[in-house]
Amino acid sequence: MEYCLTVDNLSKNYRKYLALDGATMRVPIGAIYGFIGKNGAGKTTLIRVINGLQSPTSGTYSIYGATYSSKQIYEARKRMGAIVESPSLYGLMTAKDNLKQQYLLLGKPSFDGIDELLEMVDLKDTGKKLVKNFSLGMRQRLGIAIALASDPDFVVLDEPINGLDPQGIVEIRELILKLNKERNITFLISSHILDELSKIATHYGFIDKGKILKEITSEELFASCKKRILFKVDTDANLCSALDETGLEYNLTSQLEGELYGEISISALSDILKSHGITLLKVSESDETLESYYINLLGGEKDD
C-alpha cells in the first residue's frame, strides 16, 4: 500500500508538556482518514507539525516519501492543502478576491481556475458579497476552496464541521466525498462529530495523550463493532446470574437497565431471564457506534 503521509515515533514537547509522545501513523493515498481524539490529545499539534508550522522534538515524518528534514519536503508540501483550526480569510473581500490573494501567495501566473473553484464549493453566485457577511458554512467552503488553490493531492482539515448547522454539515460532507471520488484527493480530517465522520471515513486513527492508540479501516471497524441489545427488566434480583448464563459480555447502565454485546434472540433472552424470575420489560437491538468504539478504546473515558 502506498502512503501520502507516514509518521514515525513523532514527539513534540512544549517545555514540560508532552503534546506528542512517539506517535506513529499511516495515511494511505486515496483515503478519507478520520483523525479522532479528545481535546488536548495531540490532534492539532500533529497537524501543525506535518504542515511545517512547527518542528518535531524527535521522530520523523514523510510526505509522499520525502522526509521532513530533506530538501524534497518543500516540493512534497506543494501537493498539500490545509485548514488548520480555522480558515484564514479576508472579511472585507469577496470570495473571488480571497482566492486571488491565495493565487498571488502561491505565485500563480494567472487567475485561471478561480471560477471553477468557486463553482466546486457552491460559492460562484456570491458576487460582491463580503466574506464577513458569509455564514459559517460558506466560510468553511471558501476555506476549502483556498486549500484547493494549489491543486493538491492531499488535504488536511482540522475540525471542518465544528459549529455548523445540519445543512452546513451535509454540504461539507458532500464536498469532501465529491473531491475524494472525482479528484482522488486524500483527506486527513480531525473531528469531534464522530457520527458524521463515520459517514465518510475509509480509515481511522485514534489518538490519546499524544500516542496513536489504533489505526483501522472502516471495513475492520464495521467487522469489530459488536451487536448490542439494550434491555430493561422488572427486578435486579438474580440479574447478573441470568446475564452470565447468556455467555455474552454485558454492562449494567442502571439498576434495571443494561446492554448485552453479541447475538442472541429476544425469545432466548426472555426465557433465560424468566427462568431466574425476571420479566423483560423493554428491549431493542443496535450496532456499536464509532463513538462507543472510541470510548471503549479509551477505557470508558468520554470526550471532554
Short mmCIF file of C-alpha atoms in Angstrom, two decimals:
data_model
loop_
_atom_site.label_atom_id
_atom_site.label_comp_id
_atom_site.label_asym_id
_atom_site.label_seq_id
_atom_site.Cartn_x
_atom_site.Cartn_y
_atom_site.Cartn_z
CA MET A 1 0.00 0.00 0.00
CA GLU A 2 1.23 3.50 -0.86
CA TYR A 3 1.01 6.31 1.69
CA CYS A 4 0.88 10.07 1.27
CA LEU A 5 1.79 10.55 4.93
CA THR A 6 3.90 8.40 7.23
CA VAL A 7 4.62 9.42 10.81
CA ASP A 8 7.21 7.52 12.85
CA ASN A 9 7.75 7.85 16.60
CA LEU A 10 6.96 11.58 16.46
CA SER A 11 7.22 13.59 19.68
CA LYS A 12 6.66 17.26 20.42
CA ASN A 13 7.47 18.98 23.72
CA TYR A 14 6.35 22.40 24.87
CA ARG A 15 8.72 22.91 27.81
CA LYS A 16 7.42 20.36 30.33
CA TYR A 17 4.27 19.47 28.36
CA LEU A 18 4.47 16.46 26.04
CA ALA A 19 1.92 17.09 23.27
CA LEU A 20 3.03 14.19 21.06
CA ASP A 21 4.55 11.06 22.56
CA GLY A 22 6.01 8.75 19.93
CA ALA A 23 3.05 8.99 17.53
CA THR A 24 3.13 6.64 14.54
CA MET A 25 0.53 6.66 11.76
CA ARG A 26 -0.04 5.91 8.07
CA VAL A 27 -2.45 7.73 5.72
CA PRO A 28 -2.99 5.73 2.50
CA ILE A 29 -3.23 7.51 -0.84
CA GLY A 30 -6.89 7.97 -1.78
CA ALA A 31 -8.19 7.60 1.79
CA ILE A 32 -10.52 9.75 3.84
CA TYR A 33 -8.71 9.37 7.15
CA GLY A 34 -10.71 10.25 10.25
CA PHE A 35 -8.41 11.51 13.00
CA ILE A 36 -10.11 11.11 16.39
CA GLY A 37 -9.13 12.21 19.87
CA LYS A 38 -10.19 14.28 22.87
CA ASN A 39 -9.37 17.96 23.27
CA GLY A 40 -5.69 18.14 24.10
CA ALA A 41 -4.97 14.64 22.79
CA GLY A 42 -2.48 15.96 20.22
CA LYS A 43 -4.53 16.17 17.01
CA THR A 44 -3.88 19.81 16.17
CA THR A 45 -0.24 19.58 17.25
CA LEU A 46 0.36 16.71 14.84
CA ILE A 47 -1.46 18.56 12.07
CA ARG A 48 0.62 21.68 12.67
CA VAL A 49 3.84 19.65 12.62
CA ILE A 50 3.12 17.85 9.34
CA ASN A 51 2.17 21.17 7.73
CA GLY A 52 5.55 22.63 8.67
CA LEU A 53 4.11 25.13 11.13
CA GLN A 54 6.10 23.56 13.97
CA SER A 55 9.13 21.28 14.19
CA PRO A 56 9.04 17.93 15.99
CA THR A 57 11.17 17.43 19.09
CA SER A 58 12.09 13.93 17.93
CA GLY A 59 10.97 11.30 15.45
CA THR A 60 10.23 11.85 11.78
CA TYR A 61 7.51 12.05 9.16
CA SER A 62 7.36 11.84 5.38
CA ILE A 63 5.01 13.29 2.78
CA TYR A 64 4.87 11.30 -0.45
CA GLY A 65 8.18 9.70 0.53
CA ALA A 66 10.02 12.96 1.28
CA THR A 67 11.21 13.15 4.89
CA TYR A 68 10.62 16.46 6.67
CA SER A 69 14.35 17.13 7.06
CA SER A 70 15.11 16.68 3.35
CA LYS A 71 15.13 19.31 0.61
CA GLN A 72 12.43 17.33 -1.21
CA ILE A 73 9.90 18.15 1.52
CA TYR A 74 9.31 21.60 0.01
CA GLU A 75 8.16 20.06 -3.27
CA ALA A 76 6.11 17.44 -1.44
CA ARG A 77 4.30 20.13 0.56
CA LYS A 78 3.19 21.76 -2.67
CA ARG A 79 0.94 18.71 -3.05
CA MET A 80 -0.79 19.58 0.24
CA GLY A 81 -3.60 21.92 1.18
CA ALA A 82 -4.81 22.56 4.70
CA ILE A 83 -7.19 24.33 7.03
CA VAL A 84 -5.62 24.34 10.49
CA GLU A 85 -8.01 25.32 13.32
CA SER A 86 -9.99 27.80 11.17
CA PRO A 87 -9.66 29.21 7.64
CA SER A 88 -7.73 32.49 7.33
CA LEU A 89 -9.99 34.77 5.30
CA TYR A 90 -10.17 38.46 4.43
CA GLY A 91 -13.58 39.56 5.71
CA LEU A 92 -13.67 42.80 3.72
CA MET A 93 -13.08 41.00 0.42
CA THR A 94 -15.32 38.86 -1.76
CA ALA A 95 -14.82 35.11 -2.13
CA LYS A 96 -13.23 35.68 -5.53
CA ASP A 97 -10.80 38.28 -4.20
CA ASN A 98 -9.83 35.96 -1.35
CA LEU A 99 -8.91 33.33 -3.91
CA LYS A 100 -6.98 35.89 -5.95
CA GLN A 101 -4.91 36.69 -2.87
CA GLN A 102 -4.17 33.00 -2.41
CA TYR A 103 -3.14 32.69 -6.06
CA LEU A 104 -0.75 35.61 -5.58
CA LEU A 105 0.74 33.97 -2.48
CA LEU A 106 1.25 30.77 -4.45
CA GLY A 107 2.94 32.69 -7.26
CA LYS A 108 0.45 31.53 -9.88
CA PRO A 109 0.88 33.26 -13.26
CA SER A 110 -2.85 33.94 -13.74
CA PHE A 111 -6.22 33.72 -12.03
CA ASP A 112 -7.36 30.87 -14.28
CA GLY A 113 -9.38 28.28 -12.37
CA ILE A 114 -10.85 30.57 -9.71
CA ASP A 115 -14.37 30.44 -11.16
CA GLU A 116 -14.16 26.64 -11.29
CA LEU A 117 -13.08 26.52 -7.64
CA LEU A 118 -15.95 28.78 -6.59
CA GLU A 119 -18.41 26.64 -8.52
CA MET A 120 -16.99 23.48 -6.94
CA VAL A 121 -17.69 24.79 -3.43
CA ASP A 122 -21.03 26.34 -4.43
CA LEU A 123 -19.93 29.96 -3.99
CA LYS A 124 -19.93 31.10 -7.62
CA ASP A 125 -23.07 33.20 -7.18
CA THR A 126 -21.88 35.17 -4.14
CA GLY A 127 -20.78 38.05 -6.39
CA LYS A 128 -19.78 41.17 -4.44
CA LYS A 129 -20.95 39.84 -1.07
CA LEU A 130 -18.20 40.36 1.50
CA VAL A 131 -16.88 37.32 3.33
CA LYS A 132 -17.65 38.94 6.71
CA ASN A 133 -21.33 38.51 5.79
CA PHE A 134 -20.97 34.82 4.91
CA SER A 135 -22.48 32.10 7.06
CA LEU A 136 -20.06 29.81 8.90
CA GLY A 137 -20.73 27.06 6.36
CA MET A 138 -19.93 29.41 3.47
CA ARG A 139 -16.69 30.45 5.15
CA GLN A 140 -15.72 26.83 5.65
CA ARG A 141 -16.39 26.06 1.97
CA LEU A 142 -14.33 29.09 0.95
CA GLY A 143 -11.55 27.85 3.22
CA ILE A 144 -11.61 24.52 1.41
CA ALA A 145 -11.50 26.33 -1.94
CA ILE A 146 -8.39 28.20 -0.75
CA ALA A 147 -6.85 24.90 0.36
CA LEU A 148 -7.56 23.58 -3.16
CA ALA A 149 -6.00 26.57 -4.91
CA SER A 150 -2.65 24.82 -5.24
CA ASP A 151 -4.36 21.82 -6.88
CA PRO A 152 -3.28 19.48 -4.04
CA ASP A 153 -3.39 15.70 -3.87
CA PHE A 154 -3.63 15.69 -0.06
CA VAL A 155 -5.85 17.98 2.04
CA VAL A 156 -5.76 18.29 5.84
CA LEU A 157 -8.87 19.65 7.58
CA ASP A 158 -8.90 20.43 11.30
CA GLU A 159 -12.48 20.31 12.66
CA PRO A 160 -14.10 21.36 9.34
CA ILE A 161 -17.70 20.97 10.54
CA ASN A 162 -17.31 22.35 14.05
CA GLY A 163 -20.16 24.78 14.79
CA LEU A 164 -22.01 24.20 11.52
CA ASP A 165 -25.77 23.73 11.32
CA PRO A 166 -27.11 20.43 9.88
CA GLN A 167 -27.32 21.83 6.34
CA GLY A 168 -23.75 23.12 6.52
CA ILE A 169 -22.53 19.74 7.73
CA VAL A 170 -24.23 17.98 4.81
CA GLU A 171 -22.69 20.44 2.33
CA ILE A 172 -19.14 19.89 3.66
CA ARG A 173 -19.65 16.12 3.74
CA GLU A 174 -20.84 16.01 0.14
CA LEU A 175 -17.99 18.26 -0.98
CA ILE A 176 -15.35 16.03 0.65
CA LEU A 177 -16.86 12.91 -0.88
CA LYS A 178 -17.01 14.56 -4.30
CA LEU A 179 -13.39 15.71 -4.18
CA ASN A 180 -12.22 12.31 -2.97
CA LYS A 181 -14.11 10.45 -5.68
CA GLU A 182 -13.72 12.77 -8.66
CA ARG A 183 -10.24 14.18 -7.99
CA ASN A 184 -8.84 11.31 -5.94
CA ILE A 185 -7.83 13.77 -3.20
CA THR A 186 -6.69 12.16 0.04
CA PHE A 187 -8.14 13.74 3.18
CA LEU A 188 -6.94 13.78 6.78
CA ILE A 189 -9.85 15.08 8.85
CA SER A 190 -9.94 15.68 12.59
CA SER A 191 -13.43 15.96 14.03
CA HIS A 192 -15.35 15.67 17.30
CA ILE A 193 -18.59 14.84 15.44
CA LEU A 194 -17.97 11.11 15.21
CA ASP A 195 -21.37 10.16 13.81
CA GLU A 196 -20.78 12.44 10.83
CA LEU A 197 -17.19 11.29 10.39
CA SER A 198 -18.38 7.68 10.26
CA LYS A 199 -20.41 8.52 7.13
CA ILE A 200 -17.37 9.40 5.03
CA ALA A 201 -14.17 7.97 6.52
CA THR A 202 -12.42 4.99 4.92
CA HIS A 203 -9.72 4.83 7.60
CA TYR A 204 -9.45 5.91 11.23
CA GLY A 205 -6.67 6.84 13.62
CA PHE A 206 -7.33 7.23 17.35
CA ILE A 207 -5.01 9.43 19.41
CA ASP A 208 -4.84 9.93 23.17
CA LYS A 209 -2.21 11.66 25.29
CA GLY A 210 -0.03 12.16 22.23
CA LYS A 211 0.02 8.47 21.24
CA ILE A 212 -1.75 6.81 18.32
CA LEU A 213 -3.74 4.06 20.05
CA LYS A 214 -5.03 2.32 16.96
CA GLU A 215 -5.42 2.62 13.19
CA ILE A 216 -8.22 0.75 11.49
CA THR A 217 -10.10 0.70 8.17
CA SER A 218 -13.83 1.33 8.02
CA GLU A 219 -14.32 -2.32 7.00
CA GLU A 220 -12.32 -3.53 10.01
CA LEU A 221 -14.23 -1.17 12.27
CA PHE A 222 -17.56 -2.45 10.96
CA ALA A 223 -16.46 -6.05 11.49
CA SER A 224 -15.24 -5.38 15.03
CA CYS A 225 -18.22 -3.31 16.17
CA LYS A 226 -20.34 -5.55 18.36
CA LYS A 227 -24.04 -6.17 18.09
CA ARG A 228 -25.72 -4.56 21.07
CA ILE A 229 -29.01 -5.39 22.81
CA LEU A 230 -30.45 -2.74 25.12
CA PHE A 231 -32.81 -4.08 27.78
CA LYS A 232 -34.88 -3.15 30.81
CA VAL A 233 -36.19 -5.62 33.40
CA ASP A 234 -38.55 -5.51 36.39
CA THR A 235 -36.07 -6.57 39.09
CA ASP A 236 -32.35 -6.78 39.65
CA ALA A 237 -32.62 -9.92 41.79
CA ASN A 238 -30.55 -12.68 40.15
CA LEU A 239 -29.98 -10.42 37.13
CA CYS A 240 -26.21 -10.94 36.94
CA SER A 241 -26.63 -14.70 37.22
CA ALA A 242 -29.14 -14.64 34.37
CA LEU A 243 -26.91 -12.49 32.17
CA ASP A 244 -23.91 -14.72 32.92
CA GLU A 245 -25.98 -17.61 31.59
CA THR A 246 -26.24 -15.95 28.16
CA GLY A 247 -22.47 -16.26 27.77
CA LEU A 248 -22.30 -12.71 26.42
CA GLU A 249 -20.45 -9.64 27.63
CA TYR A 250 -22.77 -7.18 29.33
CA ASN A 251 -22.84 -3.79 31.02
CA LEU A 252 -25.44 -2.60 33.53
CA THR A 253 -26.19 1.07 32.89
CA SER A 254 -28.61 1.34 35.85
CA GLN A 255 -30.20 -0.94 38.42
CA LEU A 256 -32.74 -2.31 35.93
CA GLU A 257 -31.20 -1.50 32.56
CA GLY A 258 -28.19 -2.67 30.63
CA GLU A 259 -26.54 -3.72 27.40
CA LEU A 260 -25.67 -7.15 26.05
CA TYR A 261 -22.92 -7.40 23.42
CA GLY A 262 -23.29 -10.17 20.86
CA GLU A 263 -26.10 -12.07 19.19
CA ILE A 264 -28.95 -13.78 20.98
CA SER A 265 -32.60 -13.99 20.02
CA ILE A 266 -35.02 -11.92 22.05
CA SER A 267 -37.06 -15.01 22.87
CA ALA A 268 -33.98 -16.86 24.15
CA LEU A 269 -33.01 -13.87 26.30
CA SER A 270 -36.57 -13.62 27.64
CA ASP A 271 -36.62 -17.35 28.51
CA ILE A 272 -33.29 -17.13 30.39
CA LEU A 273 -34.47 -14.13 32.37
CA LYS A 274 -37.82 -15.74 33.10
CA SER A 275 -36.09 -18.85 34.46
CA HIS A 276 -34.49 -16.55 37.05
CA GLY A 277 -37.79 -14.86 37.93
CA ILE A 278 -37.12 -11.76 35.84
CA THR A 279 -39.51 -10.18 33.34
CA LEU A 280 -38.13 -8.44 30.25
CA LEU A 281 -39.94 -5.09 30.04
CA LYS A 282 -38.19 -3.42 27.12
CA VAL A 283 -35.64 -4.50 24.51
CA SER A 284 -34.05 -3.09 21.35
CA GLU A 285 -31.13 -4.00 19.10
CA SER A 286 -28.41 -1.82 17.60
CA ASP A 287 -24.82 -1.97 16.39
CA GLU A 288 -21.98 -0.43 18.37
CA THR A 289 -21.30 3.08 17.09
CA LEU A 290 -18.00 4.75 16.24
CA GLU A 291 -18.42 6.85 19.39
CA SER A 292 -18.92 3.84 21.66
CA TYR A 293 -15.99 2.05 19.97
CA TYR A 294 -13.83 5.10 20.66
CA ILE A 295 -14.94 5.36 24.28
CA ASN A 296 -14.26 1.66 24.83
CA LEU A 297 -10.82 2.08 23.24
CA LEU A 298 -10.08 4.79 25.81
CA GLY A 299 -11.25 2.50 28.60
CA GLY A 300 -14.60 4.20 29.10
CA GLU A 301 -13.39 7.81 29.27
CA LYS A 302 -15.72 10.20 27.45
CA ASP A 303 -14.54 13.13 25.36
CA ASP A 304 -14.17 16.46 27.12
#
